[in-house]
JSON list of C-alpha atoms in Angstrom, two decimals:
[
{"chain": "U", "resi": 1, "resn": "UNK", "atom": "CA", "xyz": [152.04, 96.22, 87.51]},
{"chain": "U", "resi": 2, "resn": "UNK", "atom": "CA", "xyz": [153.92, 98.13, 90.12]},
{"chain": "U", "resi": 3, "resn": "UNK", "atom": "CA", "xyz": [156.38, 100.53, 88.60]},
{"chain": "U", "resi": 4, "resn": "UNK", "atom": "CA", "xyz": [159.88, 101.04, 89.89]},
{"chain": "U", "resi": 5, "resn": "UNK", "atom": "CA", "xyz": [160.07, 103.90, 92.32]},
{"chain": "U", "resi": 6, "resn": "UNK", "atom": "CA", "xyz": [161.87, 106.77, 90.65]},
{"chain": "U", "resi": 7, "resn": "UNK", "atom": "CA", "xyz": [164.43, 108.71, 92.59]},
{"chain": "U", "resi": 8, "resn": "UNK", "atom": "CA", "xyz": [163.75, 112.35, 93.22]},
{"chain": "U", "resi": 9, "resn": "UNK", "atom": "CA", "xyz": [165.18, 114.56, 90.51]},
{"chain": "U", "resi": 10, "resn": "UNK", "atom": "CA", "xyz": [167.30, 117.60, 91.35]},
{"chain": "U", "resi": 11, "resn": "UNK", "atom": "CA", "xyz": [165.19, 120.35, 92.80]},
{"chain": "U", "resi": 12, "resn": "UNK", "atom": "CA", "xyz": [165.06, 123.39, 90.62]},
{"chain": "U", "resi": 13, "resn": "UNK", "atom": "CA", "xyz": [165.83, 126.45, 92.75]},
{"chain": "U", "resi": 14, "resn": "UNK", "atom": "CA", "xyz": [163.69, 128.64, 90.49]},
{"chain": "U", "resi": 15, "resn": "UNK", "atom": "CA", "xyz": [160.65, 126.92, 91.85]},
{"chain": "U", "resi": 16, "resn": "UNK", "atom": "CA", "xyz": [158.74, 123.84, 91.04]},
{"chain": "U", "resi": 17, "resn": "UNK", "atom": "CA", "xyz": [156.35, 124.11, 88.16]},
{"chain": "U", "resi": 18, "resn": "UNK", "atom": "CA", "xyz": [154.52, 121.33, 86.43]},
{"chain": "U", "resi": 19, "resn": "UNK", "atom": "CA", "xyz": [154.53, 121.58, 82.67]},
{"chain": "U", "resi": 20, "resn": "UNK", "atom": "CA", "xyz": [150.85, 120.79, 82.30]},
{"chain": "U", "resi": 21, "resn": "UNK", "atom": "CA", "xyz": [149.80, 122.77, 85.33]},
{"chain": "U", "resi": 22, "resn": "UNK", "atom": "CA", "xyz": [147.97, 125.75, 84.01]},
{"chain": "U", "resi": 23, "resn": "UNK", "atom": "CA", "xyz": [146.84, 127.24, 87.27]},
{"chain": "U", "resi": 24, "resn": "UNK", "atom": "CA", "xyz": [147.64, 127.68, 90.91]},
{"chain": "U", "resi": 25, "resn": "UNK", "atom": "CA", "xyz": [146.22, 125.70, 93.77]},
{"chain": "U", "resi": 26, "resn": "UNK", "atom": "CA", "xyz": [143.17, 127.89, 94.33]},
{"chain": "U", "resi": 27, "resn": "UNK", "atom": "CA", "xyz": [142.08, 127.35, 90.75]},
{"chain": "U", "resi": 28, "resn": "UNK", "atom": "CA", "xyz": [142.59, 123.59, 90.92]},
{"chain": "U", "resi": 29, "resn": "UNK", "atom": "CA", "xyz": [140.59, 123.50, 94.13]},
{"chain": "U", "resi": 30, "resn": "UNK", "atom": "CA", "xyz": [137.88, 125.58, 92.55]},
{"chain": "U", "resi": 31, "resn": "UNK", "atom": "CA", "xyz": [137.71, 123.22, 89.60]},
{"chain": "U", "resi": 32, "resn": "UNK", "atom": "CA", "xyz": [137.53, 120.19, 91.91]},
{"chain": "U", "resi": 33, "resn": "UNK", "atom": "CA", "xyz": [134.79, 121.80, 93.94]},
{"chain": "U", "resi": 34, "resn": "UNK", "atom": "CA", "xyz": [132.83, 122.53, 90.80]},
{"chain": "U", "resi": 35, "resn": "UNK", "atom": "CA", "xyz": [133.14, 118.88, 89.77]},
{"chain": "U", "resi": 36, "resn": "UNK", "atom": "CA", "xyz": [131.98, 117.75, 93.20]},
{"chain": "U", "resi": 37, "resn": "UNK", "atom": "CA", "xyz": [129.10, 120.18, 93.01]},
{"chain": "U", "resi": 38, "resn": "UNK", "atom": "CA", "xyz": [128.09, 118.73, 89.66]},
{"chain": "U", "resi": 39, "resn": "UNK", "atom": "CA", "xyz": [128.12, 115.23, 91.12]},
{"chain": "U", "resi": 40, "resn": "UNK", "atom": "CA", "xyz": [125.99, 116.34, 94.06]},
{"chain": "U", "resi": 41, "resn": "UNK", "atom": "CA", "xyz": [123.54, 117.95, 91.66]},
{"chain": "U", "resi": 42, "resn": "UNK", "atom": "CA", "xyz": [123.42, 114.78, 89.58]},
{"chain": "U", "resi": 43, "resn": "UNK", "atom": "CA", "xyz": [122.73, 112.69, 92.68]},
{"chain": "U", "resi": 44, "resn": "UNK", "atom": "CA", "xyz": [120.00, 115.09, 93.71]},
{"chain": "U", "resi": 45, "resn": "UNK", "atom": "CA", "xyz": [118.45, 114.98, 90.26]},
{"chain": "U", "resi": 46, "resn": "UNK", "atom": "CA", "xyz": [118.46, 111.19, 90.33]},
{"chain": "U", "resi": 47, "resn": "UNK", "atom": "CA", "xyz": [116.67, 111.25, 93.68]},
{"chain": "U", "resi": 48, "resn": "UNK", "atom": "CA", "xyz": [114.05, 113.53, 92.13]},
{"chain": "U", "resi": 49, "resn": "UNK", "atom": "CA", "xyz": [113.77, 111.24, 89.12]},
{"chain": "U", "resi": 50, "resn": "UNK", "atom": "CA", "xyz": [113.27, 108.29, 91.43]},
{"chain": "U", "resi": 51, "resn": "UNK", "atom": "CA", "xyz": [110.56, 110.13, 93.34]},
{"chain": "U", "resi": 52, "resn": "UNK", "atom": "CA", "xyz": [108.76, 111.01, 90.12]},
{"chain": "U", "resi": 53, "resn": "UNK", "atom": "CA", "xyz": [109.09, 107.50, 88.77]},
{"chain": "U", "resi": 54, "resn": "UNK", "atom": "CA", "xyz": [111.58, 108.13, 85.97]},
{"chain": "U", "resi": 55, "resn": "UNK", "atom": "CA", "xyz": [114.08, 105.72, 87.53]},
{"chain": "U", "resi": 56, "resn": "UNK", "atom": "CA", "xyz": [112.86, 102.40, 88.87]},
{"chain": "U", "resi": 57, "resn": "UNK", "atom": "CA", "xyz": [116.15, 101.11, 90.27]},
{"chain": "U", "resi": 58, "resn": "UNK", "atom": "CA", "xyz": [116.77, 102.49, 93.74]},
{"chain": "U", "resi": 59, "resn": "UNK", "atom": "CA", "xyz": [120.38, 101.29, 93.83]},
{"chain": "U", "resi": 60, "resn": "UNK", "atom": "CA", "xyz": [121.29, 103.66, 90.97]},
{"chain": "U", "resi": 61, "resn": "UNK", "atom": "CA", "xyz": [120.20, 106.59, 93.13]},
{"chain": "U", "resi": 62, "resn": "UNK", "atom": "CA", "xyz": [122.02, 105.31, 96.21]},
{"chain": "U", "resi": 63, "resn": "UNK", "atom": "CA", "xyz": [125.23, 104.60, 94.27]},
{"chain": "U", "resi": 64, "resn": "UNK", "atom": "CA", "xyz": [125.20, 108.04, 92.65]},
{"chain": "U", "resi": 65, "resn": "UNK", "atom": "CA", "xyz": [124.76, 109.61, 96.09]},
{"chain": "U", "resi": 66, "resn": "UNK", "atom": "CA", "xyz": [127.62, 107.50, 97.44]},
{"chain": "U", "resi": 67, "resn": "UNK", "atom": "CA", "xyz": [129.88, 108.59, 94.59]},
{"chain": "U", "resi": 68, "resn": "UNK", "atom": "CA", "xyz": [129.06, 112.23, 95.22]},
{"chain": "U", "resi": 69, "resn": "UNK", "atom": "CA", "xyz": [129.77, 111.84, 98.92]},
{"chain": "U", "resi": 70, "resn": "UNK", "atom": "CA", "xyz": [133.11, 110.08, 98.28]},
{"chain": "U", "resi": 71, "resn": "UNK", "atom": "CA", "xyz": [134.16, 112.77, 95.79]},
{"chain": "U", "resi": 72, "resn": "UNK", "atom": "CA", "xyz": [133.32, 115.47, 98.34]},
{"chain": "U", "resi": 73, "resn": "UNK", "atom": "CA", "xyz": [135.30, 113.73, 101.06]},
{"chain": "U", "resi": 74, "resn": "UNK", "atom": "CA", "xyz": [138.29, 113.26, 98.75]},
{"chain": "U", "resi": 75, "resn": "UNK", "atom": "CA", "xyz": [138.28, 116.94, 97.84]},
{"chain": "U", "resi": 76, "resn": "UNK", "atom": "CA", "xyz": [138.00, 117.94, 101.48]},
{"chain": "U", "resi": 77, "resn": "UNK", "atom": "CA", "xyz": [140.85, 115.63, 102.39]},
{"chain": "U", "resi": 78, "resn": "UNK", "atom": "CA", "xyz": [143.12, 117.13, 99.72]},
{"chain": "U", "resi": 79, "resn": "UNK", "atom": "CA", "xyz": [142.16, 120.64, 100.82]},
{"chain": "U", "resi": 80, "resn": "UNK", "atom": "CA", "xyz": [142.83, 119.81, 104.48]},
{"chain": "U", "resi": 81, "resn": "UNK", "atom": "CA", "xyz": [146.26, 118.38, 103.73]},
{"chain": "U", "resi": 82, "resn": "UNK", "atom": "CA", "xyz": [147.26, 121.38, 101.65]},
{"chain": "U", "resi": 83, "resn": "UNK", "atom": "CA", "xyz": [146.04, 123.84, 104.27]},
{"chain": "U", "resi": 84, "resn": "UNK", "atom": "CA", "xyz": [147.90, 121.84, 106.90]},
{"chain": "U", "resi": 85, "resn": "UNK", "atom": "CA", "xyz": [151.11, 122.11, 104.85]},
{"chain": "U", "resi": 86, "resn": "UNK", "atom": "CA", "xyz": [150.53, 125.83, 104.38]},
{"chain": "U", "resi": 87, "resn": "UNK", "atom": "CA", "xyz": [150.09, 126.33, 108.13]},
{"chain": "U", "resi": 88, "resn": "UNK", "atom": "CA", "xyz": [153.23, 124.33, 108.78]},
{"chain": "U", "resi": 89, "resn": "UNK", "atom": "CA", "xyz": [155.17, 126.71, 106.56]},
{"chain": "U", "resi": 90, "resn": "UNK", "atom": "CA", "xyz": [153.57, 129.79, 108.14]},
{"chain": "U", "resi": 91, "resn": "UNK", "atom": "CA", "xyz": [154.59, 128.56, 111.60]},
{"chain": "U", "resi": 92, "resn": "UNK", "atom": "CA", "xyz": [158.20, 128.31, 110.48]},
{"chain": "U", "resi": 93, "resn": "UNK", "atom": "CA", "xyz": [160.55, 130.53, 112.47]},
{"chain": "U", "resi": 94, "resn": "UNK", "atom": "CA", "xyz": [162.68, 132.74, 110.28]},
{"chain": "Y", "resi": 1, "resn": "UNK", "atom": "CA", "xyz": [139.69, 107.87, 91.68]},
{"chain": "Y", "resi": 2, "resn": "UNK", "atom": "CA", "xyz": [137.74, 107.41, 88.48]},
{"chain": "Y", "resi": 3, "resn": "UNK", "atom": "CA", "xyz": [138.72, 103.76, 88.56]},
{"chain": "Y", "resi": 4, "resn": "UNK", "atom": "CA", "xyz": [136.95, 103.24, 91.88]},
{"chain": "Y", "resi": 5, "resn": "UNK", "atom": "CA", "xyz": [133.91, 104.97, 90.48]},
{"chain": "Y", "resi": 6, "resn": "UNK", "atom": "CA", "xyz": [134.06, 102.64, 87.50]},
{"chain": "Y", "resi": 7, "resn": "UNK", "atom": "CA", "xyz": [134.07, 99.60, 89.78]},
{"chain": "Y", "resi": 8, "resn": "UNK", "atom": "CA", "xyz": [131.01, 101.04, 91.51]},
{"chain": "Y", "resi": 9, "resn": "UNK", "atom": "CA", "xyz": [129.29, 101.42, 88.15]},
{"chain": "Y", "resi": 10, "resn": "UNK", "atom": "CA", "xyz": [130.16, 97.79, 87.35]},
{"chain": "Y", "resi": 11, "resn": "UNK", "atom": "CA", "xyz": [128.54, 96.71, 90.62]},
{"chain": "Y", "resi": 12, "resn": "UNK", "atom": "CA", "xyz": [125.53, 98.84, 89.72]},
{"chain": "Y", "resi": 13, "resn": "UNK", "atom": "CA", "xyz": [125.10, 97.04, 86.39]},
{"chain": "Y", "resi": 14, "resn": "UNK", "atom": "CA", "xyz": [125.18, 93.74, 88.28]},
{"chain": "Y", "resi": 15, "resn": "UNK", "atom": "CA", "xyz": [122.46, 94.99, 90.61]},
{"chain": "Y", "resi": 16, "resn": "UNK", "atom": "CA", "xyz": [120.37, 96.20, 87.66]},
{"chain": "Y", "resi": 17, "resn": "UNK", "atom": "CA", "xyz": [120.74, 92.82, 85.96]},
{"chain": "Y", "resi": 18, "resn": "UNK", "atom": "CA", "xyz": [119.63, 90.93, 89.07]},
{"chain": "Y", "resi": 19, "resn": "UNK", "atom": "CA", "xyz": [116.81, 93.38, 89.56]},
{"chain": "Y", "resi": 20, "resn": "UNK", "atom": "CA", "xyz": [115.59, 92.66, 86.03]},
{"chain": "Y", "resi": 21, "resn": "UNK", "atom": "CA", "xyz": [115.96, 88.94, 86.66]},
{"chain": "Y", "resi": 22, "resn": "UNK", "atom": "CA", "xyz": [113.77, 89.40, 89.71]},
{"chain": "Y", "resi": 23, "resn": "UNK", "atom": "CA", "xyz": [111.17, 91.09, 87.51]},
{"chain": "Y", "resi": 24, "resn": "UNK", "atom": "CA", "xyz": [111.26, 88.19, 85.04]},
{"chain": "Y", "resi": 25, "resn": "UNK", "atom": "CA", "xyz": [110.99, 85.55, 87.79]},
{"chain": "Y", "resi": 26, "resn": "UNK", "atom": "CA", "xyz": [108.08, 87.42, 89.38]},
{"chain": "Y", "resi": 27, "resn": "UNK", "atom": "CA", "xyz": [106.33, 87.48, 86.01]},
{"chain": "Y", "resi": 28, "resn": "UNK", "atom": "CA", "xyz": [106.91, 83.74, 85.64]},
{"chain": "Y", "resi": 29, "resn": "UNK", "atom": "CA", "xyz": [105.48, 83.04, 89.09]},
{"chain": "Y", "resi": 30, "resn": "UNK", "atom": "CA", "xyz": [102.53, 85.35, 88.53]},
{"chain": "Y", "resi": 31, "resn": "UNK", "atom": "CA", "xyz": [101.73, 83.58, 85.26]},
{"chain": "Y", "resi": 32, "resn": "UNK", "atom": "CA", "xyz": [102.32, 80.04, 86.49]},
{"chain": "Y", "resi": 33, "resn": "UNK", "atom": "CA", "xyz": [98.65, 79.20, 85.84]},
{"chain": "Y", "resi": 34, "resn": "UNK", "atom": "CA", "xyz": [97.99, 81.47, 82.86]},
{"chain": "Y", "resi": 35, "resn": "UNK", "atom": "CA", "xyz": [96.43, 79.53, 80.00]},
{"chain": "Y", "resi": 36, "resn": "UNK", "atom": "CA", "xyz": [95.64, 82.45, 77.70]},
{"chain": "Y", "resi": 37, "resn": "UNK", "atom": "CA", "xyz": [98.10, 84.84, 76.10]},
{"chain": "Y", "resi": 38, "resn": "UNK", "atom": "CA", "xyz": [97.94, 87.08, 73.05]},
{"chain": "Y", "resi": 39, "resn": "UNK", "atom": "CA", "xyz": [99.26, 84.31, 70.85]},
{"chain": "Y", "resi": 40, "resn": "UNK", "atom": "CA", "xyz": [96.47, 81.94, 71.92]},
{"chain": "Y", "resi": 41, "resn": "UNK", "atom": "CA", "xyz": [98.75, 79.53, 73.75]},
{"chain": "Y", "resi": 42, "resn": "UNK", "atom": "CA", "xyz": [99.60, 79.21, 77.44]},
{"chain": "Y", "resi": 43, "resn": "UNK", "atom": "CA", "xyz": [102.23, 81.43, 79.00]},
{"chain": "Y", "resi": 44, "resn": "UNK", "atom": "CA", "xyz": [105.82, 80.50, 78.23]},
{"chain": "Y", "resi": 45, "resn": "UNK", "atom": "CA", "xyz": [108.50, 80.80, 80.88]},
{"chain": "Y", "resi": 46, "resn": "UNK", "atom": "CA", "xyz": [110.79, 83.77, 80.22]},
{"chain": "Y", "resi": 47, "resn": "UNK", "atom": "CA", "xyz": [114.55, 83.74, 80.76]},
{"chain": "Y", "resi": 48, "resn": "UNK", "atom": "CA", "xyz": [116.80, 86.83, 80.73]},
{"chain": "Y", "resi": 49, "resn": "UNK", "atom": "CA", "xyz": [120.08, 86.51, 78.81]},
{"chain": "Y", "resi": 50, "resn": "UNK", "atom": "CA", "xyz": [123.05, 88.35, 80.28]},
{"chain": "Y", "resi": 51, "resn": "UNK", "atom": "CA", "xyz": [126.09, 89.44, 78.35]},
{"chain": "Y", "resi": 52, "resn": "UNK", "atom": "CA", "xyz": [129.40, 90.94, 79.37]},
{"chain": "Y", "resi": 53, "resn": "UNK", "atom": "CA", "xyz": [129.37, 94.67, 78.71]},
{"chain": "Y", "resi": 54, "resn": "UNK", "atom": "CA", "xyz": [132.64, 95.57, 76.99]},
{"chain": "Y", "resi": 55, "resn": "UNK", "atom": "CA", "xyz": [133.83, 98.87, 75.65]},
{"chain": "Y", "resi": 56, "resn": "UNK", "atom": "CA", "xyz": [136.90, 99.81, 73.66]},
{"chain": "Y", "resi": 57, "resn": "UNK", "atom": "CA", "xyz": [138.79, 102.69, 75.18]},
{"chain": "Y", "resi": 58, "resn": "UNK", "atom": "CA", "xyz": [140.45, 105.45, 73.18]},
{"chain": "Y", "resi": 59, "resn": "UNK", "atom": "CA", "xyz": [143.87, 103.79, 73.46]},
{"chain": "Y", "resi": 60, "resn": "UNK", "atom": "CA", "xyz": [142.57, 100.55, 71.97]},
{"chain": "Y", "resi": 61, "resn": "UNK", "atom": "CA", "xyz": [142.17, 98.54, 75.16]},
{"chain": "Y", "resi": 62, "resn": "UNK", "atom": "CA", "xyz": [139.01, 96.62, 75.93]},
{"chain": "Y", "resi": 63, "resn": "UNK", "atom": "CA", "xyz": [137.53, 97.31, 79.33]},
{"chain": "Y", "resi": 64, "resn": "UNK", "atom": "CA", "xyz": [134.61, 95.67, 81.05]},
{"chain": "Y", "resi": 65, "resn": "UNK", "atom": "CA", "xyz": [131.77, 97.88, 82.17]},
{"chain": "Y", "resi": 66, "resn": "UNK", "atom": "CA", "xyz": [129.92, 95.08, 83.90]},
{"chain": "Y", "resi": 67, "resn": "UNK", "atom": "CA", "xyz": [126.93, 93.14, 82.67]},
{"chain": "Y", "resi": 68, "resn": "UNK", "atom": "CA", "xyz": [123.93, 93.94, 80.55]},
{"chain": "Y", "resi": 69, "resn": "UNK", "atom": "CA", "xyz": [120.79, 92.17, 79.51]},
{"chain": "Y", "resi": 70, "resn": "UNK", "atom": "CA", "xyz": [120.80, 91.49, 75.78]},
{"chain": "Y", "resi": 71, "resn": "UNK", "atom": "CA", "xyz": [117.36, 89.95, 75.48]},
{"chain": "Y", "resi": 72, "resn": "UNK", "atom": "CA", "xyz": [114.68, 87.95, 77.19]},
{"chain": "Y", "resi": 73, "resn": "UNK", "atom": "CA", "xyz": [114.03, 84.58, 75.56]},
{"chain": "Y", "resi": 74, "resn": "UNK", "atom": "CA", "xyz": [111.19, 82.10, 76.02]},
{"chain": "Y", "resi": 75, "resn": "UNK", "atom": "CA", "xyz": [111.65, 78.61, 77.36]},
{"chain": "Y", "resi": 76, "resn": "UNK", "atom": "CA", "xyz": [110.79, 76.22, 74.52]},
{"chain": "Y", "resi": 77, "resn": "UNK", "atom": "CA", "xyz": [110.15, 73.14, 76.66]},
{"chain": "Y", "resi": 78, "resn": "UNK", "atom": "CA", "xyz": [106.67, 71.60, 76.16]},
{"chain": "Y", "resi": 79, "resn": "UNK", "atom": "CA", "xyz": [103.68, 72.75, 78.18]},
{"chain": "Y", "resi": 80, "resn": "UNK", "atom": "CA", "xyz": [102.40, 70.76, 81.12]},
{"chain": "Y", "resi": 81, "resn": "UNK", "atom": "CA", "xyz": [99.25, 68.75, 80.43]},
{"chain": "Y", "resi": 82, "resn": "UNK", "atom": "CA", "xyz": [96.74, 68.71, 83.28]},
{"chain": "Y", "resi": 83, "resn": "UNK", "atom": "CA", "xyz": [93.53, 66.72, 83.24]},
{"chain": "Y", "resi": 84, "resn": "UNK", "atom": "CA", "xyz": [90.69, 69.07, 84.13]},
{"chain": "Y", "resi": 85, "resn": "UNK", "atom": "CA", "xyz": [87.55, 68.70, 81.94]},
{"chain": "Y", "resi": 86, "resn": "UNK", "atom": "CA", "xyz": [85.80, 71.57, 83.75]},
{"chain": "Y", "resi": 87, "resn": "UNK", "atom": "CA", "xyz": [88.46, 74.07, 82.69]},
{"chain": "Y", "resi": 88, "resn": "UNK", "atom": "CA", "xyz": [87.25, 76.43, 79.93]},
{"chain": "Y", "resi": 89, "resn": "UNK", "atom": "CA", "xyz": [90.49, 75.89, 77.97]},
{"chain": "Y", "resi": 90, "resn": "UNK", "atom": "CA", "xyz": [90.36, 72.08, 78.14]},
{"chain": "Y", "resi": 91, "resn": "UNK", "atom": "CA", "xyz": [90.58, 70.18, 74.84]},
{"chain": "Y", "resi": 92, "resn": "UNK", "atom": "CA", "xyz": [88.22, 67.40, 73.71]},
{"chain": "Y", "resi": 93, "resn": "UNK", "atom": "CA", "xyz": [89.93, 64.81, 75.88]},
{"chain": "Y", "resi": 94, "resn": "UNK", "atom": "CA", "xyz": [89.69, 67.05, 78.94]},
{"chain": "Y", "resi": 95, "resn": "UNK", "atom": "CA", "xyz": [93.35, 68.04, 79.09]},
{"chain": "Y", "resi": 96, "resn": "UNK", "atom": "CA", "xyz": [94.48, 71.61, 79.67]},
{"chain": "Y", "resi": 97, "resn": "UNK", "atom": "CA", "xyz": [97.84, 72.95, 78.48]},
{"chain": "Y", "resi": 98, "resn": "UNK", "atom": "CA", "xyz": [99.47, 74.69, 81.43]},
{"chain": "Y", "resi": 99, "resn": "UNK", "atom": "CA", "xyz": [102.50, 77.02, 81.28]},
{"chain": "Y", "resi": 100, "resn": "UNK", "atom": "CA", "xyz": [105.96, 75.40, 81.36]},
{"chain": "Y", "resi": 101, "resn": "UNK", "atom": "CA", "xyz": [106.69, 77.23, 84.61]},
{"chain": "Y", "resi": 102, "resn": "UNK", "atom": "CA", "xyz": [107.90, 75.19, 87.55]},
{"chain": "Y", "resi": 103, "resn": "UNK", "atom": "CA", "xyz": [107.17, 77.30, 90.60]},
{"chain": "Y", "resi": 104, "resn": "UNK", "atom": "CA", "xyz": [109.71, 75.42, 92.71]},
{"chain": "Y", "resi": 105, "resn": "UNK", "atom": "CA", "xyz": [112.43, 76.19, 90.22]},
{"chain": "Y", "resi": 106, "resn": "UNK", "atom": "CA", "xyz": [111.35, 79.83, 90.09]},
{"chain": "Y", "resi": 107, "resn": "UNK", "atom": "CA", "xyz": [111.61, 80.04, 93.87]},
{"chain": "Y", "resi": 108, "resn": "UNK", "atom": "CA", "xyz": [115.16, 78.71, 93.74]},
{"chain": "Y", "resi": 109, "resn": "UNK", "atom": "CA", "xyz": [116.01, 81.21, 90.99]},
{"chain": "Y", "resi": 110, "resn": "UNK", "atom": "CA", "xyz": [114.47, 83.92, 93.14]},
{"chain": "Y", "resi": 111, "resn": "UNK", "atom": "CA", "xyz": [116.77, 83.08, 96.03]},
{"chain": "Y", "resi": 112, "resn": "UNK", "atom": "CA", "xyz": [119.69, 82.97, 93.61]},
{"chain": "Y", "resi": 113, "resn": "UNK", "atom": "CA", "xyz": [118.81, 86.42, 92.28]},
{"chain": "Y", "resi": 114, "resn": "UNK", "atom": "CA", "xyz": [118.56, 87.77, 95.82]},
{"chain": "Y", "resi": 115, "resn": "UNK", "atom": "CA", "xyz": [121.96, 86.36, 96.78]},
{"chain": "Y", "resi": 116, "resn": "UNK", "atom": "CA", "xyz": [123.54, 87.61, 93.56]},
{"chain": "Y", "resi": 117, "resn": "UNK", "atom": "CA", "xyz": [122.16, 91.09, 94.24]},
{"chain": "Y", "resi": 118, "resn": "UNK", "atom": "CA", "xyz": [123.59, 90.93, 97.75]},
{"chain": "Y", "resi": 119, "resn": "UNK", "atom": "CA", "xyz": [126.95, 89.84, 96.32]},
{"chain": "Y", "resi": 120, "resn": "UNK", "atom": "CA", "xyz": [126.99, 92.94, 94.11]},
{"chain": "Y", "resi": 121, "resn": "UNK", "atom": "CA", "xyz": [126.15, 95.11, 97.11]},
{"chain": "Y", "resi": 122, "resn": "UNK", "atom": "CA", "xyz": [129.00, 93.45, 99.02]},
{"chain": "Y", "resi": 123, "resn": "UNK", "atom": "CA", "xyz": [131.42, 94.19, 96.16]},
{"chain": "Y", "resi": 124, "resn": "UNK", "atom": "CA", "xyz": [130.26, 97.80, 96.15]},
{"chain": "Y", "resi": 125, "resn": "UNK", "atom": "CA", "xyz": [130.73, 98.08, 99.90]},
{"chain": "Y", "resi": 126, "resn": "UNK", "atom": "CA", "xyz": [134.26, 96.67, 99.68]},
{"chain": "Y", "resi": 127, "resn": "UNK", "atom": "CA", "xyz": [135.11, 99.28, 97.02]},
{"chain": "Y", "resi": 128, "resn": "UNK", "atom": "CA", "xyz": [133.74, 101.99, 99.28]},
{"chain": "Y", "resi": 129, "resn": "UNK", "atom": "CA", "xyz": [135.68, 100.74, 102.28]},
{"chain": "Y", "resi": 130, "resn": "UNK", "atom": "CA", "xyz": [138.88, 100.65, 100.19]},
{"chain": "Y", "resi": 131, "resn": "UNK", "atom": "CA", "xyz": [138.32, 104.29, 99.22]},
{"chain": "Y", "resi": 132, "resn": "UNK", "atom": "CA", "xyz": [137.68, 105.14, 102.86]},
{"chain": "Y", "resi": 133, "resn": "UNK", "atom": "CA", "xyz": [140.91, 103.40, 103.87]},
{"chain": "Y", "resi": 134, "resn": "UNK", "atom": "CA", "xyz": [142.80, 105.31, 101.19]},
{"chain": "Y", "resi": 135, "resn": "UNK", "atom": "CA", "xyz": [141.47, 108.57, 102.62]},
{"chain": "Y", "resi": 136, "resn": "UNK", "atom": "CA", "xyz": [142.82, 107.53, 106.00]},
{"chain": "Y", "resi": 137, "resn": "UNK", "atom": "CA", "xyz": [146.41, 107.18, 104.73]},
{"chain": "Y", "resi": 138, "resn": "UNK", "atom": "CA", "xyz": [148.72, 109.39, 106.73]},
{"chain": "Y", "resi": 139, "resn": "UNK", "atom": "CA", "xyz": [146.25, 110.14, 109.49]},
{"chain": "Y", "resi": 140, "resn": "UNK", "atom": "CA", "xyz": [147.72, 109.19, 112.82]}
]
């Protein structure tokens, strides 16, 4: 079900901080990259397992590789958008 | 994001199921003329039984994780009787019990398995293209 779109709450001048956010952006990015790295490693391991005959279904290997590649692209996309926003702010004339 | 990955896993179980079905059909075709098995009777046609793969999540909901093969059963229809007195497994009247495999039917099942596999691949590709479209949001 599609939820009702909530209006924006008042912006807190002391700075926006998520309650559950434990870290800054660099740490979140690092975590995401680690996850992506794990997925890439898993895909690579599955390719090895296929080559050595431990896995007989080729589609499992392909799908795992696809997942890893999608996760990497998603992370890159998020990183690019954030960097773009950062640059936008840095270009701001004061 | 995890949801898309879950759909991909569901498609993967479908592919695995069809792949196993292909194995079973190939075995049936290979043994279409086999008159001797370990049990001393002709080969019996094998059929895979698929079942929906459900899992209860932590918040009590039931989610589908695709399909899985629960077991492979044997077709209990009677064997074919073929008159061939020269056959080493012929009985006193000259009839041989042949497997209850109909090669024509197996060929049709084979095509069905191939198409079903392709359908799963198509579902996977649609999921992937949806993810790709989502990544394009906001790009001018």
